[in-house]
mmCIF file of C-alpha atoms in Angstrom:
data_model
loop_
_atom_site.group_PDB
_atom_site.id
_atom_site.type_symbol
_atom_site.label_atom_id
_atom_site.label_comp_id
_atom_site.label_asym_id
_atom_site.label_seq_id
_atom_site.Cartn_x
_atom_site.Cartn_y
_atom_site.Cartn_z
ATOM 1 C CA MET A 25 -8.833 -11.351 -6.990
ATOM 2 C CA HIS A 26 -8.662 -8.117 -5.017
ATOM 3 C CA VAL A 27 -10.561 -8.379 -1.734
ATOM 4 C CA PRO A 28 -11.471 -5.029 -0.001
ATOM 5 C CA ALA A 29 -10.154 -4.971 3.318
ATOM 6 C CA PRO A 30 -12.330 -3.398 6.182
ATOM 7 C CA PRO A 31 -11.724 0.407 6.713
ATOM 8 C CA SER A 32 -9.509 1.473 9.796
ATOM 9 C CA ALA A 33 -8.326 5.000 9.677
ATOM 10 C CA SER A 34 -6.593 4.583 12.811
ATOM 11 C CA SER A 35 -4.400 1.555 11.628
ATOM 12 C CA ASP A 36 -3.776 2.845 7.995
ATOM 13 C CA PRO A 37 0.050 2.798 7.430
ATOM 14 C CA ALA A 38 -0.275 5.557 4.859
ATOM 15 C CA ASP A 39 -1.970 7.924 7.600
ATOM 16 C CA LEU A 40 0.584 6.910 10.127
ATOM 17 C CA SER A 41 3.481 7.674 7.709
ATOM 18 C CA PHE A 42 1.921 11.084 6.885
ATOM 19 C CA ARG A 43 1.649 11.950 10.288
ATOM 20 C CA GLU A 44 5.082 10.868 11.507
ATOM 21 C CA ARG A 45 6.560 12.865 8.409
ATOM 22 C CA ARG A 46 4.484 16.066 9.296
ATOM 23 C CA LEU A 47 6.164 15.719 13.026
ATOM 24 C CA LEU A 48 9.407 15.108 11.830
ATOM 25 C CA GLY A 49 9.326 17.882 9.529
ATOM 26 C CA ARG A 50 8.311 20.284 12.305
ATOM 27 C CA LEU A 51 11.305 19.179 14.494
ATOM 28 C CA VAL A 52 13.926 19.000 11.498
ATOM 29 C CA LEU A 53 13.121 22.279 10.098
ATOM 30 C CA PRO A 54 13.587 24.490 13.310
ATOM 31 C CA GLY A 55 16.504 22.399 14.159
ATOM 32 C CA GLY A 56 18.118 23.010 10.714
ATOM 33 C CA ALA A 57 17.312 26.625 11.158
ATOM 34 C CA LEU A 58 19.421 26.619 14.495
ATOM 35 C CA ALA A 59 22.209 24.918 13.028
ATOM 36 C CA VAL A 60 22.507 27.310 10.228
ATOM 37 C CA ALA A 61 22.121 30.239 12.735
ATOM 38 C CA LEU A 62 24.954 29.120 15.187
ATOM 39 C CA PRO A 63 27.929 29.674 12.490
ATOM 40 C CA LEU A 64 26.331 33.154 11.798
ATOM 41 C CA TRP A 65 26.196 33.994 15.388
ATOM 42 C CA LEU A 66 29.648 32.763 15.909
ATOM 43 C CA HIS A 67 31.001 34.749 12.703
ATOM 44 C CA ALA A 68 29.572 37.888 14.014
ATOM 45 C CA ALA A 69 31.546 37.525 17.209
ATOM 46 C CA SER A 70 34.738 36.378 15.309
ATOM 47 C CA PRO A 71 34.820 36.306 11.727
ATOM 48 C CA PHE A 72 35.620 32.935 9.937
ATOM 49 C CA LEU A 73 33.216 32.229 7.321
ATOM 50 C CA GLY A 74 34.149 32.454 3.519
ATOM 51 C CA ALA A 75 32.525 34.786 1.137
ATOM 52 C CA PHE A 76 29.942 32.154 -0.188
ATOM 53 C CA ASP A 77 29.082 30.993 3.204
ATOM 54 C CA GLN A 78 28.373 34.607 4.233
ATOM 55 C CA ALA A 79 26.014 35.230 1.196
ATOM 56 C CA ALA A 80 24.391 31.821 1.160
ATOM 57 C CA LEU A 81 23.811 31.132 5.052
ATOM 58 C CA PRO A 82 21.482 34.032 5.770
ATOM 59 C CA VAL A 83 19.489 32.979 2.680
ATOM 60 C CA LEU A 84 19.397 29.267 3.823
ATOM 61 C CA LEU A 85 18.426 30.452 7.369
ATOM 62 C CA GLY A 86 15.652 32.614 6.133
ATOM 63 C CA LEU A 87 14.242 29.539 3.794
ATOM 64 C CA LEU A 88 14.437 27.169 6.618
ATOM 65 C CA ALA A 89 12.575 29.492 9.106
ATOM 66 C CA ALA A 90 9.765 30.069 6.505
ATOM 67 C CA LEU A 91 9.498 26.308 5.681
ATOM 68 C CA SER A 92 9.301 25.905 9.658
ATOM 69 C CA VAL A 93 6.411 28.350 9.760
ATOM 70 C CA LEU A 94 4.753 26.896 6.681
ATOM 71 C CA SER A 95 4.846 23.399 8.081
ATOM 72 C CA TRP A 96 2.183 24.363 10.968
ATOM 73 C CA THR A 97 -0.210 25.593 8.018
ATOM 74 C CA ARG A 98 -2.424 23.449 5.646
ATOM 75 C CA LEU A 99 0.167 23.899 2.776
ATOM 76 C CA PRO A 100 0.481 20.225 1.381
ATOM 77 C CA LEU A 101 3.392 18.326 2.934
ATOM 78 C CA GLY A 102 4.997 17.355 -0.167
ATOM 79 C CA TRP A 103 5.573 21.128 -1.152
ATOM 80 C CA THR A 104 7.289 21.778 2.264
ATOM 81 C CA GLU A 105 9.515 18.658 1.683
ATOM 82 C CA THR A 106 10.489 19.403 -1.821
ATOM 83 C CA ALA A 107 11.456 22.896 -0.967
ATOM 84 C CA LEU A 108 13.644 21.675 1.745
ATOM 85 C CA VAL A 109 15.256 19.104 -0.375
ATOM 86 C CA SER A 110 15.884 21.487 -3.243
ATOM 87 C CA VAL A 111 17.408 24.116 -0.835
ATOM 88 C CA LEU A 112 19.730 21.569 0.890
ATOM 89 C CA ASN A 113 20.875 19.693 -2.199
ATOM 90 C CA GLY A 114 21.570 22.993 -4.215
ATOM 91 C CA PHE A 115 23.391 24.655 -1.113
ATOM 92 C CA ALA A 116 25.742 21.492 -0.967
ATOM 93 C CA VAL A 117 26.517 21.335 -4.731
ATOM 94 C CA LEU A 118 26.757 24.955 -5.211
ATOM 95 C CA ARG A 119 28.947 25.421 -2.112
ATOM 96 C CA LEU A 120 31.301 22.818 -3.579
ATOM 97 C CA GLY A 121 31.452 24.413 -7.086
ATOM 98 C CA ASN A 122 31.966 28.102 -5.648
ATOM 99 C CA LEU A 123 34.910 27.149 -3.165
ATOM 100 C CA LEU A 124 36.526 25.097 -6.230
ATOM 101 C CA ALA A 125 36.195 27.922 -8.635
ATOM 102 C CA ASP A 126 37.222 30.541 -6.106
ATOM 103 C CA SER A 127 40.934 31.413 -7.296
ATOM 104 C CA THR A 128 41.672 33.627 -4.490
ATOM 105 C CA LEU A 129 41.692 31.180 -1.938
ATOM 106 C CA ALA A 130 44.966 28.974 -1.632
ATOM 107 C CA ALA A 131 44.505 25.223 -1.848
ATOM 108 C CA GLY A 132 44.801 24.713 1.986
ATOM 109 C CA GLU A 133 42.030 27.169 2.633
ATOM 110 C CA ARG A 134 39.745 25.568 0.201
ATOM 111 C CA ALA A 135 40.383 22.116 1.675
ATOM 112 C CA ALA A 136 39.621 23.654 5.227
ATOM 113 C CA LEU A 137 36.305 25.149 3.883
ATOM 114 C CA LEU A 138 35.299 22.118 1.853
ATOM 115 C CA SER A 139 35.879 19.840 4.832
ATOM 116 C CA THR A 140 32.634 21.421 6.081
ATOM 117 C CA THR A 141 30.738 20.303 2.947
ATOM 118 C CA LEU A 142 30.718 16.813 3.727
ATOM 119 C CA PRO A 143 28.284 16.847 6.690
ATOM 120 C CA TRP A 144 26.085 19.107 4.556
ATOM 121 C CA THR A 145 26.165 16.586 1.769
ATOM 122 C CA ILE A 146 25.434 13.611 4.092
ATOM 123 C CA VAL A 147 22.520 15.518 5.620
ATOM 124 C CA ALA A 148 20.894 16.161 2.142
ATOM 125 C CA LEU A 149 21.521 12.695 0.899
ATOM 126 C CA MET A 150 19.640 11.331 4.086
ATOM 127 C CA LEU A 151 16.890 13.881 3.790
ATOM 128 C CA ASN A 152 16.437 12.741 0.202
ATOM 129 C CA ALA A 153 16.203 9.262 1.282
ATOM 130 C CA TRP A 154 13.550 10.286 4.067
ATOM 131 C CA VAL A 155 11.525 12.398 1.748
ATOM 132 C CA PHE A 156 11.201 10.141 -1.360
ATOM 133 C CA PRO A 157 10.452 6.583 -1.826
ATOM 134 C CA GLY A 158 12.849 3.931 -2.768
ATOM 135 C CA MET A 159 14.500 4.290 -6.231
ATOM 136 C CA ALA A 160 13.288 7.919 -6.412
ATOM 137 C CA ALA A 161 15.504 9.038 -3.511
ATOM 138 C CA LEU A 162 18.111 6.782 -5.244
ATOM 139 C CA ARG A 163 17.960 8.433 -8.354
ATOM 140 C CA LEU A 164 18.037 11.999 -6.626
ATOM 141 C CA ASN A 165 21.112 10.920 -4.734
ATOM 142 C CA PHE A 166 22.861 9.881 -7.746
ATOM 143 C CA MET A 167 22.133 13.332 -9.448
ATOM 144 C CA VAL A 168 23.592 15.076 -6.477
ATOM 145 C CA LEU A 169 26.805 12.969 -6.745
ATOM 146 C CA CYS A 170 26.811 13.712 -10.462
ATOM 147 C CA GLY A 171 26.555 17.484 -9.664
ATOM 148 C CA LEU A 172 29.431 17.128 -7.271
ATOM 149 C CA VAL A 173 31.737 15.211 -9.653
ATOM 150 C CA LEU A 174 30.965 17.736 -12.486
ATOM 151 C CA CYS A 175 31.992 20.514 -10.164
ATOM 152 C CA MET A 176 35.242 18.689 -9.271
ATOM 153 C CA LEU A 177 35.943 18.089 -13.274
ATOM 154 C CA ALA A 178 35.341 21.644 -14.000
ATOM 155 C CA TRP A 179 37.479 23.216 -11.403
ATOM 156 C CA TRP A 180 40.090 20.609 -10.720
ATOM 157 C CA PRO A 181 42.761 22.007 -8.570
ATOM 158 C CA GLN A 182 45.883 22.631 -10.154
ATOM 159 C CA GLY A 183 49.410 22.998 -8.918
ATOM 160 C CA THR A 184 51.567 20.840 -6.453
ATOM 161 C CA GLY A 185 52.736 20.674 -2.959
ATOM 162 C CA PRO A 186 51.083 19.207 0.383
ATOM 163 C CA GLU A 187 48.303 21.850 0.283
ATOM 164 C CA ARG A 188 46.979 20.440 -3.162
ATOM 165 C CA LEU A 189 47.255 16.976 -1.780
ATOM 166 C CA TYR A 190 45.336 17.887 1.344
ATOM 167 C CA LEU A 191 42.602 19.243 -1.136
ATOM 168 C CA LEU A 192 42.532 16.228 -3.278
ATOM 169 C CA THR A 193 42.182 13.989 0.069
ATOM 170 C CA THR A 194 39.168 16.091 1.064
ATOM 171 C CA LEU A 195 37.351 15.799 -2.415
ATOM 172 C CA VAL A 196 38.172 12.000 -2.353
ATOM 173 C CA GLN A 197 36.568 11.507 1.062
ATOM 174 C CA LEU A 198 33.597 13.464 -0.077
ATOM 175 C CA VAL A 199 32.939 11.263 -3.081
ATOM 176 C CA LEU A 200 33.741 8.037 -1.098
ATOM 177 C CA ALA A 201 31.123 9.144 1.760
ATOM 178 C CA THR A 202 28.696 9.976 -1.066
ATOM 179 C CA LEU A 203 29.145 6.639 -2.587
ATOM 180 C CA ALA A 204 28.851 5.056 0.635
ATOM 181 C CA VAL A 205 25.572 6.688 1.135
ATOM 182 C CA LEU A 206 24.564 5.506 -2.178
ATOM 183 C CA ALA A 207 25.512 1.949 -1.432
ATOM 184 C CA ALA A 208 23.821 1.492 1.851
ATOM 185 C CA GLN A 209 20.537 3.284 0.393
ATOM 186 C CA LEU A 210 20.568 0.723 -2.503
ATOM 187 C CA VAL A 211 20.828 -2.245 -0.407
ATOM 188 C CA ALA A 212 18.203 -0.981 1.814
ATOM 189 C CA THR A 213 15.980 -0.129 -1.195
ATOM 190 C CA ARG A 214 16.526 -3.892 -2.364
ATOM 191 C CA HIS A 215 15.705 -5.379 0.954
ATOM 192 C CA THR A 216 12.748 -3.209 1.443
ATOM 193 C CA SER A 217 11.401 -4.388 -1.892
ATOM 194 C CA LEU A 218 12.034 -7.955 -1.161
ATOM 195 C CA VAL A 219 10.498 -7.780 2.151
ATOM 196 C CA THR A 220 7.377 -5.866 0.615
ATOM 197 C CA ARG A 221 7.165 -8.702 -2.169
ATOM 198 C CA LEU A 222 7.121 -11.482 0.428
ATOM 199 C CA ALA A 223 4.709 -9.744 2.667
ATOM 200 C CA ARG A 224 2.203 -9.148 -0.226
ATOM 201 C CA GLN A 225 2.780 -12.826 -1.313
ATOM 202 C CA ALA A 226 2.147 -13.975 2.337
ATOM 203 C CA MET A 227 -0.823 -11.991 2.516
ATOM 204 C CA ALA A 228 -2.366 -13.363 -0.966
ATOM 205 C CA ASP A 229 -1.625 -16.737 0.334
ATOM 206 C CA ALA A 230 -3.338 -16.337 3.494
ATOM 207 C CA HIS A 231 -6.242 -15.173 1.695
ATOM 208 C CA THR A 232 -6.448 -17.703 -1.289
ATOM 209 C CA ASP A 233 -7.899 -21.168 -1.620
ATOM 210 C CA VAL A 234 -5.226 -23.515 -2.501
ATOM 211 C CA LEU A 235 -7.197 -25.814 -4.516
ATOM 212 C CA THR A 236 -9.290 -23.409 -6.481
ATOM 213 C CA GLY A 237 -7.382 -20.161 -6.457
ATOM 214 C CA LEU A 238 -10.181 -18.174 -5.357
ATOM 215 C CA PRO A 239 -10.507 -16.269 -2.159
ATOM 216 C CA ASN A 240 -10.839 -18.447 1.007
ATOM 217 C CA ARG A 241 -13.368 -18.050 3.816
ATOM 218 C CA ARG A 242 -11.169 -15.253 5.485
ATOM 219 C CA ALA A 243 -10.931 -12.992 2.465
ATOM 220 C CA LEU A 244 -14.649 -13.516 1.762
ATOM 221 C CA MET A 245 -15.512 -12.202 5.218
ATOM 222 C CA LEU A 246 -13.231 -9.171 4.741
ATOM 223 C CA ALA A 247 -14.983 -8.715 1.172
ATOM 224 C CA LEU A 248 -18.486 -8.870 2.811
ATOM 225 C CA GLU A 249 -17.507 -5.867 5.220
ATOM 226 C CA GLY A 250 -15.978 -4.054 2.264
ATOM 227 C CA LEU A 251 -19.135 -4.676 -0.127
ATOM 228 C CA ALA A 252 -21.456 -3.739 2.717
ATOM 229 C CA GLU A 253 -19.917 -0.380 3.652
ATOM 230 C CA PRO A 254 -20.791 1.779 0.567
ATOM 231 C CA LEU A 255 -24.485 0.813 0.431
ATOM 232 C CA SER A 256 -27.267 3.348 1.166
ATOM 233 C CA MET A 257 -30.979 2.956 2.045
ATOM 234 C CA ASP A 258 -32.246 3.659 -1.323
ATOM 235 C CA GLY A 259 -29.480 2.087 -3.367
ATOM 236 C CA PRO A 260 -28.764 -1.450 -4.338
ATOM 237 C CA ARG A 261 -28.597 -4.475 -2.255
ATOM 238 C CA LEU A 262 -26.083 -6.618 -1.087
ATOM 239 C CA VAL A 263 -26.680 -10.347 -2.275
ATOM 240 C CA ALA A 264 -25.044 -13.500 -0.811
ATOM 241 C CA ALA A 265 -25.501 -16.656 -2.964
ATOM 242 C CA LEU A 266 -24.260 -19.989 -1.476
ATOM 243 C CA VAL A 267 -23.584 -22.457 -4.127
ATOM 244 C CA ASP A 268 -23.187 -26.220 -3.096
ATOM 245 C CA VAL A 269 -22.511 -28.957 -5.519
ATOM 246 C CA ASP A 270 -25.091 -31.648 -5.306
ATOM 247 C CA HIS A 271 -24.197 -35.169 -4.173
ATOM 248 C CA PHE A 272 -20.538 -34.195 -3.932
ATOM 249 C CA LYS A 273 -19.651 -36.999 -1.662
ATOM 250 C CA ARG A 274 -21.051 -39.315 -4.334
ATOM 251 C CA ILE A 275 -18.675 -38.010 -6.692
ATOM 252 C CA ASN A 276 -15.704 -38.669 -4.362
ATOM 253 C CA ASP A 277 -17.036 -42.122 -3.571
ATOM 254 C CA ASP A 278 -17.404 -43.422 -7.278
ATOM 255 C CA HIS A 279 -14.643 -41.167 -8.981
ATOM 256 C CA GLY A 280 -12.158 -40.772 -6.369
ATOM 257 C CA HIS A 281 -11.003 -37.651 -4.502
ATOM 258 C CA PRO A 282 -8.584 -36.142 -7.287
ATOM 259 C CA ARG A 283 -11.793 -36.265 -9.592
ATOM 260 C CA GLY A 284 -13.698 -34.359 -7.127
ATOM 261 C CA ASP A 285 -10.902 -31.860 -6.815
ATOM 262 C CA GLU A 286 -11.207 -31.322 -10.531
ATOM 263 C CA VAL A 287 -14.936 -30.736 -10.230
ATOM 264 C CA LEU A 288 -14.313 -27.909 -7.668
ATOM 265 C CA ARG A 289 -11.692 -26.336 -9.738
ATOM 266 C CA ALA A 290 -13.789 -26.383 -12.853
ATOM 267 C CA LEU A 291 -16.672 -25.094 -11.156
ATOM 268 C CA ALA A 292 -14.482 -22.306 -9.644
ATOM 269 C CA VAL A 293 -13.835 -21.202 -13.098
ATOM 270 C CA GLN A 294 -17.467 -21.310 -14.168
ATOM 271 C CA LEU A 295 -18.164 -19.108 -11.232
ATOM 272 C CA ARG A 296 -15.519 -16.652 -11.819
ATOM 273 C CA GLY A 297 -16.598 -16.241 -15.227
ATOM 274 C CA HIS A 298 -20.113 -15.717 -14.295
ATOM 275 C CA GLN A 299 -19.123 -13.015 -11.497
ATOM 276 C CA PRO A 300 -20.469 -9.535 -12.504
ATOM 277 C CA ALA A 301 -17.795 -6.708 -12.121
ATOM 278 C CA GLY A 302 -17.450 -5.574 -8.486
ATOM 279 C CA GLY A 303 -18.619 -8.860 -7.183
ATOM 280 C CA VAL A 304 -16.441 -11.345 -5.337
ATOM 281 C CA VAL A 305 -16.508 -15.147 -5.468
ATOM 282 C CA GLY A 306 -14.691 -17.609 -3.115
ATOM 283 C CA ARG A 307 -14.622 -20.871 -1.750
ATOM 284 C CA TYR A 308 -16.761 -20.959 1.562
ATOM 285 C CA GLY A 309 -15.785 -24.353 2.666
ATOM 286 C CA GLY A 310 -15.834 -27.890 1.272
ATOM 287 C CA GLU A 311 -17.933 -28.039 -1.810
ATOM 288 C CA GLU A 312 -19.571 -24.774 -1.018
ATOM 289 C CA PHE A 313 -18.890 -21.371 -2.865
ATOM 290 C CA LEU A 314 -20.147 -17.873 -1.802
ATOM 291 C CA CYS A 315 -20.906 -15.252 -4.270
ATOM 292 C CA LEU A 316 -21.342 -11.495 -3.051
ATOM 293 C CA LEU A 317 -22.571 -8.742 -5.293
ATOM 294 C CA HIS A 318 -24.616 -5.815 -5.644
ATOM 295 C CA LEU A 319 -27.989 -6.196 -7.274
ATOM 296 C CA PRO A 320 -31.130 -3.916 -7.205
ATOM 297 C CA ASP A 321 -33.408 -6.279 -5.603
ATOM 298 C CA GLU A 322 -34.582 -9.781 -4.917
ATOM 299 C CA THR A 323 -35.884 -10.564 -8.461
ATOM 300 C CA ALA A 324 -32.653 -9.464 -9.945
ATOM 301 C CA ALA A 325 -30.918 -11.852 -7.408
ATOM 302 C CA LEU A 326 -33.016 -14.676 -8.370
ATOM 303 C CA GLU A 327 -32.519 -14.198 -12.224
ATOM 304 C CA PHE A 328 -28.736 -14.124 -11.579
ATOM 305 C CA CYS A 329 -28.806 -17.376 -9.518
ATOM 306 C CA GLU A 330 -30.995 -19.135 -12.000
ATOM 307 C CA ARG A 331 -28.872 -18.324 -14.930
ATOM 308 C CA LEU A 332 -25.607 -19.651 -12.802
ATOM 309 C CA ARG A 333 -27.606 -22.775 -11.762
ATOM 310 C CA SER A 334 -28.916 -23.333 -15.538
ATOM 311 C CA ARG A 335 -25.371 -22.736 -16.947
ATOM 312 C CA VAL A 336 -23.779 -25.345 -14.586
ATOM 313 C CA SER A 337 -26.246 -27.948 -15.066
ATOM 314 C CA ARG A 338 -25.782 -27.759 -19.044
ATOM 315 C CA GLU A 339 -22.125 -28.153 -19.082
ATOM 316 C CA PRO A 340 -20.142 -31.011 -17.610
ATOM 317 C CA LEU A 341 -17.474 -30.298 -15.225
ATOM 318 C CA ALA A 342 -14.261 -32.385 -15.272
ATOM 319 C CA GLY A 343 -16.304 -34.743 -17.687
ATOM 320 C CA LEU A 344 -19.213 -35.300 -15.275
ATOM 321 C CA PRO A 345 -22.480 -34.153 -15.438
ATOM 322 C CA ILE A 346 -22.914 -31.675 -12.264
ATOM 323 C CA THR A 347 -25.672 -29.697 -10.677
ATOM 324 C CA VAL A 348 -25.628 -27.280 -7.787
ATOM 325 C CA SER A 349 -28.091 -25.863 -5.332
ATOM 326 C CA VAL A 350 -28.182 -22.209 -4.435
ATOM 327 C CA GLY A 351 -29.359 -20.488 -1.362
ATOM 328 C CA VAL A 352 -29.629 -16.697 -2.025
ATOM 329 C CA ALA A 353 -30.243 -14.031 0.566
ATOM 330 C CA VAL A 354 -30.661 -10.203 0.106
ATOM 331 C CA MET A 355 -30.245 -7.436 2.497
ATOM 332 C CA GLY A 356 -30.087 -3.549 2.005
ATOM 333 C CA ALA A 357 -28.280 -1.080 4.147
ATOM 334 C CA PRO A 358 -27.541 -1.366 6.980
ATOM 335 C CA VAL A 359 -26.023 -4.935 6.313
ATOM 336 C CA HIS A 360 -25.480 -7.352 9.160
ATOM 337 C CA GLY A 361 -23.089 -9.969 7.839
ATOM 338 C CA PRO A 362 -23.701 -12.859 9.939
ATOM 339 C CA THR A 363 -27.572 -12.419 9.585
ATOM 340 C CA LEU A 364 -27.025 -12.334 5.724
ATOM 341 C CA LEU A 365 -24.806 -15.482 5.672
ATOM 342 C CA ASP A 366 -27.214 -17.304 8.124
ATOM 343 C CA ALA A 367 -30.092 -16.583 6.027
ATOM 344 C CA ALA A 368 -28.367 -17.614 2.682
ATOM 345 C CA ASP A 369 -27.163 -21.017 4.570
ATOM 346 C CA GLU A 370 -30.893 -21.483 5.529
ATOM 347 C CA ALA A 371 -32.090 -20.896 2.126
ATOM 348 C CA LEU A 372 -29.585 -23.500 0.768
ATOM 349 C CA TYR A 373 -30.816 -26.044 3.231
ATOM 350 C CA GLN A 374 -34.282 -25.466 1.953
ATOM 351 C CA ALA A 375 -33.112 -25.946 -1.605
ATOM 352 C CA LYS A 376 -31.583 -29.239 -0.740
ATOM 353 C CA ARG A 377 -34.570 -30.464 1.151
ATOM 354 C CA ALA A 378 -36.934 -29.404 -2.055
ATOM 355 C CA GLY A 379 -34.919 -31.786 -4.272
ATOM 356 C CA ARG A 380 -31.678 -30.082 -5.206
ATOM 357 C CA ASN A 381 -30.481 -28.362 -8.655
ATOM 358 C CA ARG A 382 -32.585 -25.442 -7.661
ATOM 359 C CA VAL A 383 -32.445 -21.861 -6.291
ATOM 360 C CA HIS A 384 -34.261 -20.867 -3.171
ATOM 361 C CA LEU A 385 -34.560 -17.315 -1.743
ATOM 362 C CA ALA A 386 -34.460 -16.560 1.979
ATOM 363 C CA ALA A 387 -37.206 -14.611 3.744
ATOM 364 C CA PRO A 388 -36.639 -10.956 3.945
ATOM 365 C CA VAL A 389 -33.214 -10.617 5.763
ATOM 366 C CA ALA A 390 -33.780 -7.281 7.086
ATOM 367 C CA GLU A 391 -36.999 -8.514 8.957
ATOM 368 C CA ARG A 392 -35.087 -11.558 10.395
ATOM 369 C CA TYR A 393 -32.310 -9.217 11.816
ATOM 370 C CA GLU A 394 -34.899 -6.920 13.511
ATOM 371 C CA ARG A 395 -36.506 -10.118 15.110
ATOM 372 C CA GLN A 396 -33.217 -11.102 16.162
ATOM 373 C CA ARG A 397 -32.399 -7.612 17.830
ATOM 374 C CA SER A 398 -36.005 -7.322 19.319
ATOM 375 C CA PRO A 399 -36.248 -7.385 23.271
ATOM 376 C CA VAL A 400 -38.261 -10.681 23.040
ATOM 377 C CA ALA A 401 -35.785 -12.526 20.862
ATOM 378 C CA LEU A 402 -32.944 -11.254 23.127
ATOM 379 C CA LYS A 403 -34.805 -12.531 26.274
ATOM 380 C CA THR A 404 -35.534 -15.895 24.793
#
């Protein structure tokens, strides 16, 4: 059963990731623009760039500069990252295809120019892994690899001699480097997936009662905070109902502890089936269970608990006739969890004193809380 965790904006991993990505984007984009501007500046002093680079690098510089400015605006981060990824991936693949298709260049010249494609490709692959999660980044990088291979197959270098061998070696190095990045990414993705599953399982185990499979006391306290948060002054009330098995010690003494465990498991099934949508039921401790739910008022809370008590008393649990006593407390916004639970516990005690197998409603909890907070109460 899902148990809402208490809100904490400052510790939300999603918020931290968003802020880190925004900050890194504001650093990476200007750095990328400078990296592109440097060869253009050097080319202006002493020409060395090929025709494709002379045409593509100014366009790439303009796009990176524009994205650097946009990263400081309210433009959604996903748009900026997607544009950056598209530009770099397209540049790497198109550069390879153009240089392979340029028949005016000798094999040695193409190999020399293609050697600088490798760092661009690695940067694009790593950026894909940074922007997109897990398998999405892996699929995108595989598409980039396919694009590189298709360019090689379409314009496979012809001829013989050491220059062609140099070009083929450059192409093989490019493919192997890309495969190495994909392999490392696959290992990291599998490891991250395994760690995530183990962390989720550990979290579930830490918040689940082993015997009944219901949320345990720790999970119930988190659920109490989560259910209390959305309440408004004129809205529904938060109901806490403590359900206790009558004469449970006698069951253990007469029928043994394994039979007592069966009774608790059967009662857990009953309570889970009786719980309305949005409510939470868990094992509070021992033979006590706690139901938390939203209801309009005290009357609705009493009717709900009475139906629950009557249903349990009519149906044997684990082959034994069982009754329960219920202490119920109701509180409107703002909800003070400890006060609500103390009131429900006291109401359960009153139900036990009155003869068991009954429901007892606590006195108005809001007034109880105000009395506890009053200067006289604090002084005493």
